[in-house]
């Protein structure tokens, strides 16, 4: 299944994408794409619904029908740093022996095609296309061989980062990761059963038509199951929690000289099987 949230900001409704790429309304069945609806039992109930029996929503998604972040009520937005060996090299940093965990404040979450408001004093706002994990059944101290069963699905995330704030403002990456709009999620949540191998997905990002990132999840240092198991040692994961799993090389900071976003520029990014995003810096 491909689950979506559609409508104006702040009043999104739950839906699913049918076989023709049109949105079907799920409001009669779930309050939102959140919480219990993302557990194994919740997803099983949604799979049992015939999409043709659901009301068809007017408009074409991502054209004349706005999509919001594909998950609502996110309690934790975690992320993993330097999880691609080739990205660590371009950042002049060592490949970590354990996953580097940090947080993106949930107030940064945005729709996949919403404008990106650059902070007024931003000097180094950067892009990072990433595979996102959405937690289904929660838990703590999840065993590695059980971790896959705790993943509801996957999505595209742009882990937008202000590098000056992240690296030069007295510690903690979080300062550069959580500004408003710095966490576009979606366009849809693709349930895990539709992704044969999350470590064999091509992911890419362009700015004004120039391809900067073009990589594969095959080069991740730690895979989704390892990340879920590891993170659950330090925090109890809950349904709807989101984890960004790191980015391949090609970020602005890694260019020579570095290249950062300017107002008016447009990012396009995507992952095989998970859809595409588009953000304009304003």
Coordinates of C-alpha atoms in Angstrom, one line a residue:
X1 CA 0.0 0.0 0.0
X2 CA 0.9 3.6 -0.5
X3 CA -0.6 5.8 2.3
X4 CA -0.9 9.5 1.9
X5 CA -2.2 12.6 3.7
X6 CA -3.8 15.2 1.5
X7 CA -5.3 18.6 1.7
X8 CA -4.4 22.1 3.0
X9 CA -1.7 22.5 5.7
X10 CA -3.1 21.7 9.1
X11 CA -6.2 20.0 7.8
X12 CA -4.8 17.0 6.0
X13 CA -7.0 13.9 5.6
X14 CA -5.9 10.2 5.4
X15 CA -5.9 8.4 2.1
X16 CA -4.3 5.8 0.0
X17 CA -3.0 5.7 -3.6
X18 CA -5.0 3.4 -5.9
X19 CA -3.7 1.5 -8.9
X20 CA -4.3 4.5 -11.2
X21 CA -2.3 6.9 -9.0
X22 CA -5.4 8.6 -7.7
X23 CA -6.0 9.3 -4.0
X24 CA -8.9 7.5 -2.2
X25 CA -10.2 8.9 1.1
X26 CA -9.7 6.8 4.2
X27 CA -11.5 9.1 6.7
X28 CA -14.3 6.7 7.3
X29 CA -11.8 4.1 8.5
X30 CA -9.0 5.9 10.3
X31 CA -8.6 9.3 11.8
X32 CA -5.2 9.8 10.3
X33 CA -2.1 8.0 9.1
X34 CA -0.7 7.8 12.6
X35 CA -0.3 5.7 15.7
X36 CA -2.3 2.5 15.8
X37 CA -3.1 2.6 12.1
X38 CA 0.6 1.9 11.4
X39 CA 0.9 -1.2 13.6
X40 CA 0.7 -4.7 12.0
X41 CA -2.9 -5.0 13.0
X42 CA -3.7 -1.5 11.8
X43 CA -2.1 -2.0 8.4
X44 CA -3.8 -5.4 8.0
X45 CA -7.2 -3.7 8.5
X46 CA -6.4 -1.2 5.8
X47 CA -5.2 -3.9 3.4
X48 CA -8.6 -5.6 3.7
X49 CA -10.3 -2.5 2.3
X50 CA -11.1 -2.6 -1.5
X51 CA -9.7 0.7 -2.7
X52 CA -12.5 1.0 -5.3
X53 CA -15.0 1.2 -2.4
X54 CA -13.4 4.4 -1.1
X55 CA -14.4 7.9 -2.2
X56 CA -12.2 9.2 -5.0
X57 CA -10.5 12.5 -4.1
X58 CA -10.6 15.3 -6.7
X59 CA -7.3 16.3 -8.2
X60 CA -4.0 14.7 -9.2
X61 CA -1.6 14.2 -6.3
X62 CA 1.4 16.6 -6.4
X63 CA -0.2 18.5 -9.3
X64 CA -3.4 20.1 -8.2
X65 CA -3.8 18.1 -5.0
X66 CA -1.4 19.0 -2.2
X67 CA 0.1 16.2 -0.1
X68 CA 1.2 16.7 3.4
X69 CA 3.8 14.7 5.3
X70 CA 2.8 11.0 4.9
X71 CA 2.8 10.4 8.7
X72 CA 1.0 12.4 11.3
X73 CA 1.5 12.7 15.1
X74 CA 5.2 11.9 14.8
X75 CA 6.5 11.6 18.4
X76 CA 10.2 11.2 17.5
X77 CA 12.0 12.3 14.4
X78 CA 15.4 10.6 14.6
X79 CA 18.2 10.6 12.1
X80 CA 21.5 8.9 11.4
X81 CA 24.7 10.8 10.5
X82 CA 27.5 9.6 8.2
X83 CA 25.8 6.4 7.3
X84 CA 27.2 6.2 3.8
X85 CA 30.9 5.6 3.6
X86 CA 31.3 7.8 0.5
X87 CA 29.5 10.6 2.2
X88 CA 31.7 10.4 5.3
X89 CA 34.7 10.7 2.9
X90 CA 33.4 13.9 1.3
X91 CA 32.7 15.4 4.7
X92 CA 36.3 14.5 5.8
X93 CA 35.0 12.4 8.7
X94 CA 35.6 8.8 9.7
X95 CA 33.1 6.1 9.0
X96 CA 31.4 5.6 12.4
X97 CA 31.8 2.3 14.4
X98 CA 28.2 2.7 15.7
X99 CA 25.3 4.7 14.2
X100 CA 25.5 8.4 15.0
X101 CA 22.0 9.4 16.2
X102 CA 20.6 12.9 16.4
X103 CA 17.1 14.4 16.3
X104 CA 15.2 16.6 14.0
X105 CA 12.5 18.5 15.9
X106 CA 9.1 17.5 14.8
X107 CA 8.1 21.1 14.1
X108 CA 10.4 20.9 11.1
X109 CA 8.1 18.4 9.3
X110 CA 6.7 19.6 6.0
X111 CA 4.9 18.2 3.0
X112 CA 7.0 16.8 0.2
X113 CA 6.4 19.8 -2.1
X114 CA 6.0 22.6 0.3
X115 CA 8.2 25.7 -0.1
X116 CA 11.3 25.7 2.0
X117 CA 11.6 29.0 4.0
X118 CA 15.3 29.7 4.3
X119 CA 16.2 31.1 7.7
X120 CA 16.9 34.9 7.6
X121 CA 20.5 34.5 8.7
X122 CA 21.2 31.2 6.9
X123 CA 24.5 31.1 5.1
X124 CA 24.9 27.3 4.5
X125 CA 21.6 25.6 4.0
X126 CA 22.2 22.2 2.4
X127 CA 20.3 19.2 1.1
X128 CA 20.3 15.5 1.9
X129 CA 18.1 12.9 0.2
X130 CA 17.5 10.0 2.6
X131 CA 15.5 6.8 3.0
X132 CA 13.0 7.2 5.8
X133 CA 11.8 4.5 8.1
X134 CA 8.4 4.7 9.7
X135 CA 7.9 2.6 12.8
X136 CA 4.9 0.3 13.1
X137 CA 4.8 -1.7 16.2
X138 CA 6.9 0.0 18.9
X139 CA 9.3 -1.4 21.4
X140 CA 12.5 -1.0 23.3
X141 CA 15.6 -3.2 23.1
X142 CA 14.4 -4.7 19.8
X143 CA 16.5 -7.7 18.8
X144 CA 18.2 -7.3 15.4
X145 CA 16.4 -10.4 14.0
X146 CA 13.0 -9.0 15.0
X147 CA 13.6 -5.4 13.9
X148 CA 12.1 -5.8 10.4
X149 CA 8.7 -6.6 11.9
X150 CA 8.7 -3.2 13.6
X151 CA 9.0 -1.3 10.4
X152 CA 5.6 -0.2 8.9
X153 CA 7.2 1.2 5.8
X154 CA 9.5 3.6 4.0
X155 CA 9.4 7.1 2.5
X156 CA 11.5 9.8 1.0
X157 CA 13.0 12.4 3.4
X158 CA 15.0 15.5 2.6
X159 CA 17.2 16.0 5.7
X160 CA 17.7 19.8 5.1
X161 CA 20.6 21.1 7.2
X162 CA 22.1 24.5 8.0
X163 CA 25.8 23.6 8.1
X164 CA 27.0 26.7 9.9
X165 CA 24.5 26.0 12.7
X166 CA 25.1 22.3 12.7
X167 CA 28.9 22.4 12.9
X168 CA 30.0 25.8 14.2
X169 CA 27.5 26.9 16.8
X170 CA 28.9 25.3 20.0
X171 CA 27.9 21.7 19.6
X172 CA 24.9 19.4 18.9
X173 CA 23.9 18.8 15.3
X174 CA 20.3 19.4 16.2
X175 CA 20.7 23.2 15.9
X176 CA 21.2 22.9 12.2
X177 CA 18.6 20.2 11.5
X178 CA 15.3 21.3 13.0
X179 CA 14.4 24.6 11.6
X180 CA 10.9 25.0 10.2
X181 CA 10.5 23.2 6.9
X182 CA 13.8 21.2 7.3
X183 CA 12.0 17.9 7.3
X184 CA 9.9 17.2 4.1
X185 CA 8.5 13.7 4.4
X186 CA 6.6 11.8 1.6
X187 CA 4.9 11.9 -0.9
X188 CA 3.6 8.6 0.4
X189 CA 4.4 5.9 3.0
X190 CA 5.1 2.7 1.1
X191 CA 4.4 -0.3 3.3
X192 CA 7.4 -2.6 3.9
X193 CA 5.9 -5.5 2.1
X194 CA 6.2 -3.6 -1.2
X195 CA 9.9 -3.0 -0.8
X196 CA 11.8 -6.2 -1.7
X197 CA 15.2 -4.9 -0.5
X198 CA 15.5 -1.5 1.2
X199 CA 19.3 -1.8 0.6
X200 CA 19.0 -1.8 -3.2
X201 CA 17.3 1.5 -3.9
X202 CA 18.6 4.3 -6.0
X203 CA 18.2 7.8 -4.5
X204 CA 19.0 11.1 -6.2
X205 CA 18.7 14.9 -5.8
X206 CA 18.9 17.8 -8.2
X207 CA 19.1 21.6 -7.7
X208 CA 17.8 23.7 -10.6
X209 CA 18.1 20.6 -12.8
X210 CA 21.7 19.9 -11.9
X211 CA 22.2 16.3 -10.4
X212 CA 24.2 16.5 -7.2
X213 CA 23.3 13.3 -5.5
X214 CA 23.0 9.9 -7.3
X215 CA 23.6 7.0 -5.0
X216 CA 22.3 3.7 -3.7
X217 CA 21.2 2.5 -0.3
X218 CA 23.5 -0.4 -1.0
X219 CA 26.4 1.7 0.3
X220 CA 24.8 2.3 3.7
X221 CA 27.0 1.4 6.6
X222 CA 24.1 0.4 8.8
X223 CA 20.9 -1.0 7.3
X224 CA 17.3 -0.3 8.4
X225 CA 17.1 -3.3 10.8
X226 CA 20.4 -2.4 12.4
X227 CA 19.3 1.2 12.9
X228 CA 15.9 0.3 14.4
X229 CA 17.5 -2.2 16.8
X230 CA 20.3 0.2 17.8
X231 CA 18.0 3.2 18.3
X232 CA 15.6 1.1 20.4
X233 CA 18.4 0.6 23.0
X234 CA 18.4 4.3 23.8
X235 CA 14.7 5.2 23.4
X236 CA 11.4 3.3 23.2
X237 CA 10.1 3.5 19.7
X238 CA 6.4 4.2 19.1
X239 CA 4.1 3.7 16.1
X240 CA 4.7 6.6 13.7
X241 CA 8.2 7.5 14.9
X242 CA 10.3 8.4 11.9
X243 CA 14.0 7.7 11.3
X244 CA 16.1 9.2 8.5
X245 CA 18.9 6.8 7.6
X246 CA 21.6 9.0 6.1
X247 CA 22.6 10.4 2.7
X248 CA 24.9 9.4 -0.1
X249 CA 27.6 11.8 -1.4
X250 CA 26.8 15.0 -3.3
X251 CA 25.7 17.3 -0.6
X252 CA 26.5 21.0 -1.0
X253 CA 29.0 21.0 1.7
X254 CA 31.0 18.4 -0.2
X255 CA 31.4 20.4 -3.4
X256 CA 34.7 22.3 -4.1
X257 CA 34.0 25.1 -3.3
X258 CA 30.8 24.3 -1.2
X259 CA 27.5 25.2 -2.8
X260 CA 24.5 26.1 -0.7
X261 CA 20.8 26.9 -1.4
X262 CA 19.7 30.4 -2.4
X263 CA 16.2 31.8 -2.5
X264 CA 14.4 30.9 -5.7
X265 CA 16.3 27.6 -6.3
X266 CA 14.3 24.4 -6.7
X267 CA 15.2 20.9 -5.3
X268 CA 13.9 17.7 -6.9
X269 CA 14.7 14.4 -5.2
X270 CA 13.4 10.9 -5.2
X271 CA 14.0 7.2 -4.3
X272 CA 13.1 4.2 -6.5
X273 CA 9.6 3.0 -5.6
X274 CA 9.0 5.7 -3.0
X275 CA 8.2 8.7 -5.2
X276 CA 9.6 12.2 -5.6
X277 CA 9.6 15.6 -3.8
X278 CA 10.0 19.1 -5.0
X279 CA 10.9 22.1 -2.8
X280 CA 11.5 25.7 -3.8
X281 CA 13.7 27.8 -1.4
X282 CA 11.9 31.1 -0.5

